[in-house]
PDB file of N, CA and C in Angstrom:
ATOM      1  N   UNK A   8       0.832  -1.181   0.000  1.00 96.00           N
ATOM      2  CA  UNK A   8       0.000   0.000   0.000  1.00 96.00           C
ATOM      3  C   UNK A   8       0.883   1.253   0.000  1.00 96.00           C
ATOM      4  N   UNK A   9       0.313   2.354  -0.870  1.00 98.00           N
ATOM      5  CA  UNK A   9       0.915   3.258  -0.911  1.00 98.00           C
ATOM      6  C   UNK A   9       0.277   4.669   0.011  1.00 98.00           C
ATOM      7  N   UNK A  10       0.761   5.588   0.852  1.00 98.00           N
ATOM      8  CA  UNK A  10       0.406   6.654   1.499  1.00 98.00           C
ATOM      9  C   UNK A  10       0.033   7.544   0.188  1.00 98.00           C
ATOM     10  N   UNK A  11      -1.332   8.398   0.525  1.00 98.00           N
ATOM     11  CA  UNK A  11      -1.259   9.430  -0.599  1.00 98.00           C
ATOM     12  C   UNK A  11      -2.447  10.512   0.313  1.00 98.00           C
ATOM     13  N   UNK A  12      -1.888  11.520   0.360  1.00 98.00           N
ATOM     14  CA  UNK A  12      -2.689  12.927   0.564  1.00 98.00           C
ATOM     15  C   UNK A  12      -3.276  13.614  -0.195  1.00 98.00           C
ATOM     16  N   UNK A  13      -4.564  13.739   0.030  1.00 98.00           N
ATOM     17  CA  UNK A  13      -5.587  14.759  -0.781  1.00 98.00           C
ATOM     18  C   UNK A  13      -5.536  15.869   0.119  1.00 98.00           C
ATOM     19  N   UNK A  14      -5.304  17.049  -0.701  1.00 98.00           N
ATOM     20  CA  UNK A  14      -5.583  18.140  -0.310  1.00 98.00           C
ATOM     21  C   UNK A  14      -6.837  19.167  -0.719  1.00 98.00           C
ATOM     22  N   UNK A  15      -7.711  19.574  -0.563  1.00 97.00           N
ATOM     23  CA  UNK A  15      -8.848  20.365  -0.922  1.00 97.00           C
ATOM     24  C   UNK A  15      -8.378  21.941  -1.200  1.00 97.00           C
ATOM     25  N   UNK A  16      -9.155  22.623  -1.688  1.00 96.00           N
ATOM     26  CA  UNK A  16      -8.798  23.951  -1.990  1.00 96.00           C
ATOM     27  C   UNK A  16      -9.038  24.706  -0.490  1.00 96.00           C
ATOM     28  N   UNK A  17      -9.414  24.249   0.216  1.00 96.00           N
ATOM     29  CA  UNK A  17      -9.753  24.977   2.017  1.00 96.00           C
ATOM     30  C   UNK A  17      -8.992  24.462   2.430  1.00 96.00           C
ATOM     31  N   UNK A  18      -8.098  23.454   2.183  1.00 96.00           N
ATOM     32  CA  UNK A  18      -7.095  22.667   3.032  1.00 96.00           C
ATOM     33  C   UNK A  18      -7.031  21.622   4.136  1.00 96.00           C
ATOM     34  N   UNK A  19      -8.647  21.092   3.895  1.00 96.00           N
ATOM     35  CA  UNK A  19      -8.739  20.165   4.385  1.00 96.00           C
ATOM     36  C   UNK A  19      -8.289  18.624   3.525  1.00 96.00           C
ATOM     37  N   UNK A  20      -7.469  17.648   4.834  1.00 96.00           N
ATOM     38  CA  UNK A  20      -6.908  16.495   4.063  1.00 96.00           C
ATOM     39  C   UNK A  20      -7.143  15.433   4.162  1.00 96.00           C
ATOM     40  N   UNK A  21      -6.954  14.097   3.675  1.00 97.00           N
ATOM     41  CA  UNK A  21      -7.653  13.229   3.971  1.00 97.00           C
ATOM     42  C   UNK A  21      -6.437  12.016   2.973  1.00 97.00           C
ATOM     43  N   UNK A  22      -5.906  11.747   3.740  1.00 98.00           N
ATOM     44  CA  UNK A  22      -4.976  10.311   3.812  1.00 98.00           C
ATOM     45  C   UNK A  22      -5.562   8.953   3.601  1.00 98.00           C
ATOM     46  N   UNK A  23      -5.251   8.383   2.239  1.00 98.00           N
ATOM     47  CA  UNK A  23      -5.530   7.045   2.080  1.00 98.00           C
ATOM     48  C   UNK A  23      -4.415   6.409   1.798  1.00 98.00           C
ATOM     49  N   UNK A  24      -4.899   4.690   2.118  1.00 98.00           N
ATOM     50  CA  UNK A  24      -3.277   3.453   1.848  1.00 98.00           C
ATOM     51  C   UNK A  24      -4.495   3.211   0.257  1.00 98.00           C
ATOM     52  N   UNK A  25      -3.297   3.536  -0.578  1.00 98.00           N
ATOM     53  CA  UNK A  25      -4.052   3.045  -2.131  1.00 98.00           C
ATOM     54  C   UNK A  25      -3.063   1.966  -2.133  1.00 98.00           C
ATOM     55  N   UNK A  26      -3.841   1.196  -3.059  1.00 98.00           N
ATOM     56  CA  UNK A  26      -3.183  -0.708  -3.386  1.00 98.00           C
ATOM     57  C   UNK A  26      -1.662  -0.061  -4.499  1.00 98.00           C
ATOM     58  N   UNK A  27      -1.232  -0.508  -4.678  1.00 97.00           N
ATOM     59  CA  UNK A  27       0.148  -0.378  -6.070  1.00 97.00           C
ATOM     60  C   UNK A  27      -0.672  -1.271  -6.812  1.00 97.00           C
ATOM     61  N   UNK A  28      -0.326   0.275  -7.984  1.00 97.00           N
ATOM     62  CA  UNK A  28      -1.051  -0.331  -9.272  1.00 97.00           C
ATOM     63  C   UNK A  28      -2.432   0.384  -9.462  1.00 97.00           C
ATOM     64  N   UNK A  29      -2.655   1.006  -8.463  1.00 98.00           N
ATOM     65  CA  UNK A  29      -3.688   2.130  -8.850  1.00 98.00           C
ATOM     66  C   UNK A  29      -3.780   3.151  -9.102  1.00 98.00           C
ATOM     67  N   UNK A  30      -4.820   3.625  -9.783  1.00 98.00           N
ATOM     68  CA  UNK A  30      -4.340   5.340  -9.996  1.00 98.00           C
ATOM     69  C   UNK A  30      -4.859   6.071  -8.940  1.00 98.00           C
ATOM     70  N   UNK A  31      -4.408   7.410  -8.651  1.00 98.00           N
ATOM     71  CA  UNK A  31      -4.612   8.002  -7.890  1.00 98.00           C
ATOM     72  C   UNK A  31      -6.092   8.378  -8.143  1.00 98.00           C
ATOM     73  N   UNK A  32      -6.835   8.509  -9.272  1.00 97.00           N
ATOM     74  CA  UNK A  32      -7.940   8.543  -9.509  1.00 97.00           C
ATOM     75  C   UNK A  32      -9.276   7.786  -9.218  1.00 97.00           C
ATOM     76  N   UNK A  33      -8.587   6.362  -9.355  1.00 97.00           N
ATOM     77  CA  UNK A  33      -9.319   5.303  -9.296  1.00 97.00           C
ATOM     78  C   UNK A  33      -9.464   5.543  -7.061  1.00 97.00           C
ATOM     79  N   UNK A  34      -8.384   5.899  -6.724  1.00 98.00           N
ATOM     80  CA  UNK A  34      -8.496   5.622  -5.282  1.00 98.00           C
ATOM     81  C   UNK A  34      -9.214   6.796  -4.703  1.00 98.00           C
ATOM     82  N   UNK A  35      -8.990   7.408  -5.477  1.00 97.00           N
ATOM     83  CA  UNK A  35     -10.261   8.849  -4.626  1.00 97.00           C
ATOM     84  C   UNK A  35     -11.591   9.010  -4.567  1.00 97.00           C
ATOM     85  N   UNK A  36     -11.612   8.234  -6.249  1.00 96.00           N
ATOM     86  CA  UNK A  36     -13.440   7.793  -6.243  1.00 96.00           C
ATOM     87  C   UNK A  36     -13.969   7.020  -5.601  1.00 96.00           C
ATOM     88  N   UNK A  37     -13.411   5.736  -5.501  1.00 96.00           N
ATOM     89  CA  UNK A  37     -13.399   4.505  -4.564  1.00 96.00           C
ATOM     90  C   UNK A  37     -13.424   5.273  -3.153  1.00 96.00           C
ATOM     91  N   UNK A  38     -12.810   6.576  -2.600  1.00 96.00           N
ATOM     92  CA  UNK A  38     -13.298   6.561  -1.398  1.00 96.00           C
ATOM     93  C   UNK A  38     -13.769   8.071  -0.796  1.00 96.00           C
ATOM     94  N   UNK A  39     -14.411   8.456  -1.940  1.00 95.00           N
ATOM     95  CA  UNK A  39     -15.446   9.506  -2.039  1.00 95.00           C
ATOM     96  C   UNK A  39     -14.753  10.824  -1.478  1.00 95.00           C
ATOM     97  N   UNK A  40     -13.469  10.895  -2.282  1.00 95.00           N
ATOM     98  CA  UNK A  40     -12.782  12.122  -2.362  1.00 95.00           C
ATOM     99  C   UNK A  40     -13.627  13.559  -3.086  1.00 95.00           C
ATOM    100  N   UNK A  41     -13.808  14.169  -2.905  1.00 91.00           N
ATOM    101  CA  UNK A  41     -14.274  15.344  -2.895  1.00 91.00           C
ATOM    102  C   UNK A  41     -13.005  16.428  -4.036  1.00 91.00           C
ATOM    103  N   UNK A  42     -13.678  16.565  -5.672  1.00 93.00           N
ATOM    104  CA  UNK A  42     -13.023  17.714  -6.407  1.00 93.00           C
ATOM    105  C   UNK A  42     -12.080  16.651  -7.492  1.00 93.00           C
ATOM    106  N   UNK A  43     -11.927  15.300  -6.917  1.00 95.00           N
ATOM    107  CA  UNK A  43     -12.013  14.666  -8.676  1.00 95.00           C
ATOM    108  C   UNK A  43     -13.128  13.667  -8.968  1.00 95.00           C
ATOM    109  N   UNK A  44     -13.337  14.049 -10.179  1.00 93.00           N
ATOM    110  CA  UNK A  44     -14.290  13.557 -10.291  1.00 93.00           C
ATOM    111  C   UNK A  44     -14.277  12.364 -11.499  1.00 93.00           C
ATOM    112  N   UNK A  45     -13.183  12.349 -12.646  1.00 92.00           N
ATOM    113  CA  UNK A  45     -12.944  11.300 -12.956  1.00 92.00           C
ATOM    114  C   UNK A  45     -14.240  10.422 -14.365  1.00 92.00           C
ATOM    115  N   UNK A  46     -14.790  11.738 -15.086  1.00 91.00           N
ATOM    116  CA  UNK A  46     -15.802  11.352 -15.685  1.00 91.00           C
ATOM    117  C   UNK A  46     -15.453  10.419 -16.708  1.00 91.00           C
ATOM    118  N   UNK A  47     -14.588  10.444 -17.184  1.00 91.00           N
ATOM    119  CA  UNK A  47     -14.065   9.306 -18.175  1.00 91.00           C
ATOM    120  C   UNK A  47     -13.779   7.676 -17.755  1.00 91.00           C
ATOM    121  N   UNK A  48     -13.971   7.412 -16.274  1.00 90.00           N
ATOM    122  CA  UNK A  48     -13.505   6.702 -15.686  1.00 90.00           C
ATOM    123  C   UNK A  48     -11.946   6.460 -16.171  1.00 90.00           C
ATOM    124  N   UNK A  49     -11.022   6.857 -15.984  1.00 90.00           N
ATOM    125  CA  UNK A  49      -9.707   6.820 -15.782  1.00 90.00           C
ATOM    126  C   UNK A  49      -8.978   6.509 -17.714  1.00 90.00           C
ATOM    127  N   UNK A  50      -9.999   6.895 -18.447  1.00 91.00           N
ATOM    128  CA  UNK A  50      -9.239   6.374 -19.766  1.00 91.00           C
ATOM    129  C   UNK A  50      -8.049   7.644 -20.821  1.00 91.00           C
ATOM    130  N   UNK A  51      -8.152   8.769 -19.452  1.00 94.00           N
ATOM    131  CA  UNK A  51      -7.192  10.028 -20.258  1.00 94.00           C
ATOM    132  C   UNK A  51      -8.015  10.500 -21.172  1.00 94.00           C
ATOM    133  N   UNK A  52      -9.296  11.039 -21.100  1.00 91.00           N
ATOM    134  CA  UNK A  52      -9.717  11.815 -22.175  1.00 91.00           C
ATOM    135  C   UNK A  52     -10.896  12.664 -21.647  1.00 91.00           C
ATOM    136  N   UNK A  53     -10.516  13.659 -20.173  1.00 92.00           N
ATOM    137  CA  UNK A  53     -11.749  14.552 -19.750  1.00 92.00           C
ATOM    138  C   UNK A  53     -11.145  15.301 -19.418  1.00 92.00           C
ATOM    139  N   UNK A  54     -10.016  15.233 -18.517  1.00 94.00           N
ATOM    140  CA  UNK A  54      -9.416  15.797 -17.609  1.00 94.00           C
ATOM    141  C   UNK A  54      -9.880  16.269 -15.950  1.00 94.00           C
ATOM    142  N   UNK A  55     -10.650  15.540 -15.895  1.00 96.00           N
ATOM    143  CA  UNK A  55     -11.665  16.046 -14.442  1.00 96.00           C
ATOM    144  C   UNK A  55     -11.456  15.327 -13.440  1.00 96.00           C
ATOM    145  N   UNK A  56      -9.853  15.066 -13.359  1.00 97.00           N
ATOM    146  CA  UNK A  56      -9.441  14.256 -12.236  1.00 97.00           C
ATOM    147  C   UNK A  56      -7.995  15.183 -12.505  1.00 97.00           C
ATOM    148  N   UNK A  57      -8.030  16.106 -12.512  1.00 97.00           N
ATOM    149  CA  UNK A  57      -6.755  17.747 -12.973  1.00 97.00           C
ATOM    150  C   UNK A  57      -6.822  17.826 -11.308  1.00 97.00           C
ATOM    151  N   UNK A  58      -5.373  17.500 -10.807  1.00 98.00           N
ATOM    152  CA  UNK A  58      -4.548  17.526  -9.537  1.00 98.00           C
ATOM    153  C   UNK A  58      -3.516  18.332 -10.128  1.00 98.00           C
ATOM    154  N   UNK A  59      -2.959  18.967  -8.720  1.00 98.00           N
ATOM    155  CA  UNK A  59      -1.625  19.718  -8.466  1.00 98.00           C
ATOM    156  C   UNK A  59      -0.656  18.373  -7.405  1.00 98.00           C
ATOM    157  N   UNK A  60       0.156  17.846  -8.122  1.00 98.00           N
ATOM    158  CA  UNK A  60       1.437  17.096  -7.430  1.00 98.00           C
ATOM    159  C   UNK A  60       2.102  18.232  -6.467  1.00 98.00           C
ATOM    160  N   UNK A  61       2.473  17.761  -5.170  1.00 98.00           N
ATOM    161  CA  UNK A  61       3.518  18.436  -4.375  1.00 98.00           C
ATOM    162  C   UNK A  61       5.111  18.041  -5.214  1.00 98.00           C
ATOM    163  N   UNK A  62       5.775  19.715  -5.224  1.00 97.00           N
ATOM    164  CA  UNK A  62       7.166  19.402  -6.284  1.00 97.00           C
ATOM    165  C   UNK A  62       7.563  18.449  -5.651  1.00 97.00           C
ATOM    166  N   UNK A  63       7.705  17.913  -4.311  1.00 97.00           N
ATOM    167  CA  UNK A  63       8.638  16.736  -4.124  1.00 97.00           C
ATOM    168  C   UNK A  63       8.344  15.508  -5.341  1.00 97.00           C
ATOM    169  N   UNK A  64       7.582  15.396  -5.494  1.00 98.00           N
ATOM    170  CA  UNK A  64       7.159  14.180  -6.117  1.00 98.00           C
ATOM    171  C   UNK A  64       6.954  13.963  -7.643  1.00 98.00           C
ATOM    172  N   UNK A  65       7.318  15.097  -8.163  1.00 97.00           N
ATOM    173  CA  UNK A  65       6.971  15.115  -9.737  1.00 97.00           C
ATOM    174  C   UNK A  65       8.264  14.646 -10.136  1.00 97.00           C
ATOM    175  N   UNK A  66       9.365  14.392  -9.914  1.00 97.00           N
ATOM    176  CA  UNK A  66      10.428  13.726 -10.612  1.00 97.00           C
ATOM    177  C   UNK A  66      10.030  12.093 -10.265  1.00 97.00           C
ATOM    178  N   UNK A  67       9.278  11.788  -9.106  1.00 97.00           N
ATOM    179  CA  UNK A  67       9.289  10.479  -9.254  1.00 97.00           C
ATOM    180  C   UNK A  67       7.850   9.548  -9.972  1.00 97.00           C
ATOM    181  N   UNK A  68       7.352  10.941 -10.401  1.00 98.00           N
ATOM    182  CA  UNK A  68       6.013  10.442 -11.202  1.00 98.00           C
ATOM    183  C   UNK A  68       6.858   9.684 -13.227  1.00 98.00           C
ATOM    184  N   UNK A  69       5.258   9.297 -13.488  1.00 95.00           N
ATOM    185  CA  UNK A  69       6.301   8.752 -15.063  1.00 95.00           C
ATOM    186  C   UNK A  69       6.075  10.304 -15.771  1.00 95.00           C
ATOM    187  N   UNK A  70       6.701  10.044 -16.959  1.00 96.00           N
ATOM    188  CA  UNK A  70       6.544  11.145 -18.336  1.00 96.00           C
ATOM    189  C   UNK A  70       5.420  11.380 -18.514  1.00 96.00           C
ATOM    190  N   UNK A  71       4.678  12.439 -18.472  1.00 97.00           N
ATOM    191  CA  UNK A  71       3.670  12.738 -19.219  1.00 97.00           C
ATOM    192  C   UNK A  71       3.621  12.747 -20.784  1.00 97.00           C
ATOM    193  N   UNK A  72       2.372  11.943 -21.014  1.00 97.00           N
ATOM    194  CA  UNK A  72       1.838  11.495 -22.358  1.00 97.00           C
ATOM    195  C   UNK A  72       1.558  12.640 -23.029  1.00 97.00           C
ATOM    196  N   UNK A  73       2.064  12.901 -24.436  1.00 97.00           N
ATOM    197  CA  UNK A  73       0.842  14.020 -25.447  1.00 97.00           C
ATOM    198  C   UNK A  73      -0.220  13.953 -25.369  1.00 97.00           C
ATOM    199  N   UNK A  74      -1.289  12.766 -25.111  1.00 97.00           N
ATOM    200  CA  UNK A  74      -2.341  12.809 -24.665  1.00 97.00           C
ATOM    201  C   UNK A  74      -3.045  14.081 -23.100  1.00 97.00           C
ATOM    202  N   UNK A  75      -2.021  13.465 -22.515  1.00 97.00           N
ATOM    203  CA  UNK A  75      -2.660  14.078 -21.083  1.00 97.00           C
ATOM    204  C   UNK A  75      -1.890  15.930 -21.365  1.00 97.00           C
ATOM    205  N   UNK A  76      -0.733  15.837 -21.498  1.00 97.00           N
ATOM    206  CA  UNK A  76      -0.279  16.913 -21.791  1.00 97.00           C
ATOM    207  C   UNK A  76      -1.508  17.791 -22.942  1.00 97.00           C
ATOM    208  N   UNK A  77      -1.693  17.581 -23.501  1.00 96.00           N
ATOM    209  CA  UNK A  77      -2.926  18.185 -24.412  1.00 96.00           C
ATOM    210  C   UNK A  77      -4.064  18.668 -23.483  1.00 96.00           C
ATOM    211  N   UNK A  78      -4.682  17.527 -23.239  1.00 96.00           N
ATOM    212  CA  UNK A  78      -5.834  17.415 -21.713  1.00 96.00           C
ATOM    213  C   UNK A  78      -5.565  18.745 -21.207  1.00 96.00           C
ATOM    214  N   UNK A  79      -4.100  18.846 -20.556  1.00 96.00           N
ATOM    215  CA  UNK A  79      -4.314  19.630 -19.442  1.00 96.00           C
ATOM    216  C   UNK A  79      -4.226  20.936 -19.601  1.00 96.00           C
ATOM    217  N   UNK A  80      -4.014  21.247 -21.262  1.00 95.00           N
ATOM    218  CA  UNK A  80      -4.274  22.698 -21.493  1.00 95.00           C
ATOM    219  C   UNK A  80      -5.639  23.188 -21.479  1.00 95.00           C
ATOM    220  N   UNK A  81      -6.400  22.353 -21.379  1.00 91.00           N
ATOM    221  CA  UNK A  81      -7.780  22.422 -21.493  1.00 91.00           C
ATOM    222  C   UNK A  81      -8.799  21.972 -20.534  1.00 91.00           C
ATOM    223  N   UNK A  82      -8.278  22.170 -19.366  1.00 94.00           N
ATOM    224  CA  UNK A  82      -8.496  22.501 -17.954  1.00 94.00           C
ATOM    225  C   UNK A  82      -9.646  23.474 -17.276  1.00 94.00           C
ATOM    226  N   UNK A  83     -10.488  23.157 -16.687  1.00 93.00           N
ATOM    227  CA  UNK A  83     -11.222  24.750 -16.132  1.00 93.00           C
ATOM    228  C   UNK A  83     -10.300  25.152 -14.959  1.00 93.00           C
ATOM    229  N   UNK A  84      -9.449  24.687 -14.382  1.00 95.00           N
ATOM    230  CA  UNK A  84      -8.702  25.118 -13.291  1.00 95.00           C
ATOM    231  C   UNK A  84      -7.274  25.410 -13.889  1.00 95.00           C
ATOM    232  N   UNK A  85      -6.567  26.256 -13.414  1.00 95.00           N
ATOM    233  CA  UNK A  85      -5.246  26.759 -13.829  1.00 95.00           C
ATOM    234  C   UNK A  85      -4.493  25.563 -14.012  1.00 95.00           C
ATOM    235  N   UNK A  86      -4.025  25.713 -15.207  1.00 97.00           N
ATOM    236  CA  UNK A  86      -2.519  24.586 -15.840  1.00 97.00           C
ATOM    237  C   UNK A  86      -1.627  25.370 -14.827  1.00 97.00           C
ATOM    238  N   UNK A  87      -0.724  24.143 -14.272  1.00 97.00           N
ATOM    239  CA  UNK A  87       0.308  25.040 -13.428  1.00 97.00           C
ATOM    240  C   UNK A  87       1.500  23.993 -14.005  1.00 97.00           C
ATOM    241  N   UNK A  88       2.645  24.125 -13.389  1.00 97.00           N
ATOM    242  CA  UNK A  88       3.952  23.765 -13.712  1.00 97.00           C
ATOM    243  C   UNK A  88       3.699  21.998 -13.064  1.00 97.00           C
ATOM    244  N   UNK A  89       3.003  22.265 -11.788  1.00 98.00           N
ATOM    245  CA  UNK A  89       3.042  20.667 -11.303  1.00 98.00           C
ATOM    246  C   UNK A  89       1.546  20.301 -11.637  1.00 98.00           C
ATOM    247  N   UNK A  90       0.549  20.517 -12.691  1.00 98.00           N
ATOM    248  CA  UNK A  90      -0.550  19.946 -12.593  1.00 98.00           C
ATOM    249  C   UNK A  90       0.062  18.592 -13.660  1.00 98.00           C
ATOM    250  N   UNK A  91      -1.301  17.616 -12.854  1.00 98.00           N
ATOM    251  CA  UNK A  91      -1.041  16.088 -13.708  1.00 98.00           C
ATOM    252  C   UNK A  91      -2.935  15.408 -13.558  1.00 98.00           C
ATOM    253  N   UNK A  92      -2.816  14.712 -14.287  1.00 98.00           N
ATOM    254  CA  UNK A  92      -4.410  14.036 -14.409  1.00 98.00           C
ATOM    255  C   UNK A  92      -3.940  12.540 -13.407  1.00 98.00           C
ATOM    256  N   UNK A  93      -4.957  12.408 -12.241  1.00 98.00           N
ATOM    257  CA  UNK A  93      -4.563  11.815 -11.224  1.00 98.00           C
ATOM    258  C   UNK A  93      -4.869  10.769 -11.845  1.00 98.00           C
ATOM    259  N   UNK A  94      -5.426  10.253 -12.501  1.00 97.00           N
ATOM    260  CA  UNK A  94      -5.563   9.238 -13.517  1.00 97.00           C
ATOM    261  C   UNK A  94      -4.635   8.301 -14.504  1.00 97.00           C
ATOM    262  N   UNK A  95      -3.379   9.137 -14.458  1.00 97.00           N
ATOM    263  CA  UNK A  95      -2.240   8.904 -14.932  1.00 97.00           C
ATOM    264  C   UNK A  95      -0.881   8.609 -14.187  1.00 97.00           C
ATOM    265  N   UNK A  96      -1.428   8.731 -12.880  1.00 98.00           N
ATOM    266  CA  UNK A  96      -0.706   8.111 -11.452  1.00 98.00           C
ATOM    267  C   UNK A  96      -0.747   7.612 -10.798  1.00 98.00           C
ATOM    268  N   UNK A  97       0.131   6.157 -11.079  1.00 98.00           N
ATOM    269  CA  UNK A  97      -0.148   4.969 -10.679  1.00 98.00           C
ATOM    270  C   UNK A  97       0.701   4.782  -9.063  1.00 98.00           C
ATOM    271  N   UNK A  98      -0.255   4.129  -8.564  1.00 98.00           N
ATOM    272  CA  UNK A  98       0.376   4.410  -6.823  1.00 98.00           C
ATOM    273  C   UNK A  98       2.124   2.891  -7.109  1.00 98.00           C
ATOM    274  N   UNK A  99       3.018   3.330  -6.899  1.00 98.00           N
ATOM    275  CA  UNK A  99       3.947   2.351  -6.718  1.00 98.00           C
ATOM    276  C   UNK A  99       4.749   2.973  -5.454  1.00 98.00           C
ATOM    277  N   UNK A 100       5.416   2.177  -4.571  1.00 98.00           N
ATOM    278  CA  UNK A 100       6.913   2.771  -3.488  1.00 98.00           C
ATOM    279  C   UNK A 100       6.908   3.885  -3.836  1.00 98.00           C
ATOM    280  N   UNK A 101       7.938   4.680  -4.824  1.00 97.00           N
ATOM    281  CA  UNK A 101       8.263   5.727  -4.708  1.00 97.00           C
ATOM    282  C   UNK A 101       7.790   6.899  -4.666  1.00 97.00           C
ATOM    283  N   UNK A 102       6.488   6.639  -4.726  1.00 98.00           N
ATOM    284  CA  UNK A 102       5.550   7.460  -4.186  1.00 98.00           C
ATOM    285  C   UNK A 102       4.534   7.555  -3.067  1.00 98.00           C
ATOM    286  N   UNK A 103       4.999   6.902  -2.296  1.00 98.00           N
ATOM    287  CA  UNK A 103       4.682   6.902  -1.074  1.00 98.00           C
ATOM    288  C   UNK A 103       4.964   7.768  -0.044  1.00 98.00           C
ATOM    289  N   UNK A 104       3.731   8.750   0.449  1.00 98.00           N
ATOM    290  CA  UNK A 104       3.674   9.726   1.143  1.00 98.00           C
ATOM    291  C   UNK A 104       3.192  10.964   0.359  1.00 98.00           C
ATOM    292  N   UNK A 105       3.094  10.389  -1.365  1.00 98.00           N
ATOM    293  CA  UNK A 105       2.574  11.375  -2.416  1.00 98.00           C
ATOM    294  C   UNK A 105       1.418  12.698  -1.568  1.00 98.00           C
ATOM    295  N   UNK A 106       1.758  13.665  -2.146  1.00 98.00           N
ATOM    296  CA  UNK A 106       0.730  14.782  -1.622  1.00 98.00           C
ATOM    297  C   UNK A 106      -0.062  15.534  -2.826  1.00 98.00           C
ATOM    298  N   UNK A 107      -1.180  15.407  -2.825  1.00 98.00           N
ATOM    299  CA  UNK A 107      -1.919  16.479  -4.426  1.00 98.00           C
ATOM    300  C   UNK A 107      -2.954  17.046  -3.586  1.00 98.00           C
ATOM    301  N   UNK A 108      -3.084  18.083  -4.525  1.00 98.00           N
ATOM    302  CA  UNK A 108      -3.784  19.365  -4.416  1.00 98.00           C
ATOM    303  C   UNK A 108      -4.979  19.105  -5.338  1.00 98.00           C
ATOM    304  N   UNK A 109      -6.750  19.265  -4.628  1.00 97.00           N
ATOM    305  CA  UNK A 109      -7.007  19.526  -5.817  1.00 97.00           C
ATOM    306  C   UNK A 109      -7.593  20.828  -6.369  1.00 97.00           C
ATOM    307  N   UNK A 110      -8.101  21.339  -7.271  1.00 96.00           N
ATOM    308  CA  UNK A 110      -8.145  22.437  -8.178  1.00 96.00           C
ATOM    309  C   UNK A 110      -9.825  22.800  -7.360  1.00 96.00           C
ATOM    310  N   UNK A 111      -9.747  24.311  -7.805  1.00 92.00           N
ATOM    311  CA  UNK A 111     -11.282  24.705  -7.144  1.00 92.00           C
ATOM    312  C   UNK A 111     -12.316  24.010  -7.621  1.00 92.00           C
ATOM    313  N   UNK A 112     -11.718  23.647  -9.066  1.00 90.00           N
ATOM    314  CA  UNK A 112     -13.573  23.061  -9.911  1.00 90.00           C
ATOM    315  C   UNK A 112     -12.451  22.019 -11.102  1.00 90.00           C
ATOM    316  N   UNK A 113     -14.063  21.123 -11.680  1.00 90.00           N
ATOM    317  CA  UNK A 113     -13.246  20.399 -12.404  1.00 90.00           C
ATOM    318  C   UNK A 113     -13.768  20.193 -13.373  1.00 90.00           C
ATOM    319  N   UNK A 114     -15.193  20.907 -13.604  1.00 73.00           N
ATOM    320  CA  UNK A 114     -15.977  21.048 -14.949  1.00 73.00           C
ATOM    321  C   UNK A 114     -16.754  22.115 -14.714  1.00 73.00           C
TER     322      UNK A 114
END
């Protein structure tokens, strides 16, 4: 199990053990995280699961796809330097203790 922090735009947080091998998406819906919402169910093509990664952790995330990279220009919440589609982040070790932010709105 991997540690992962949701953060809300008020700053309230809420700590789950996600399985390895899941996306961060898949584990927030599964436990009624509040601000992703994940309408595509996890297939990279809505963007409504648009998280802010804490910088610690964006070198140990994978490459972002042209797919998602596209996605995320087209965002209702600000493209920032660390935004990623939580959908595209799969819980493994080295991300354990992961921290994301999520965005005020997501459609």
């Amino acid at each position: 199990m991997v540690k992962a922090v949701y953060i809300d735009p008020e700053g309230a947080q809420e700590e789950l053990e996600v399985p390895e091998g899941w996306s961060l998406m898949q584990a927030a819906i599964s436990n009624g995280i509040d601000g992703i919402e994940g309408e595509c169910g996890g297939s990279c093509c809505c963007a409504t699961c648009h998280v802010y990664v804490d910088e610690a952790y964006l070198d140990k995330l994978d490459p972002m796809s042209d797919t998602e990279n596209g996605l995320l220009d087209n965002t209702v919440s600000e493209r920032r330097a660390n935004s990623r589609l939580a959908c595209q982040i799969k819980a493994n070790a080295a991300l354990d203790g992961i921290v994301i932010r999520t965005p005020e709105a997501q459609s």
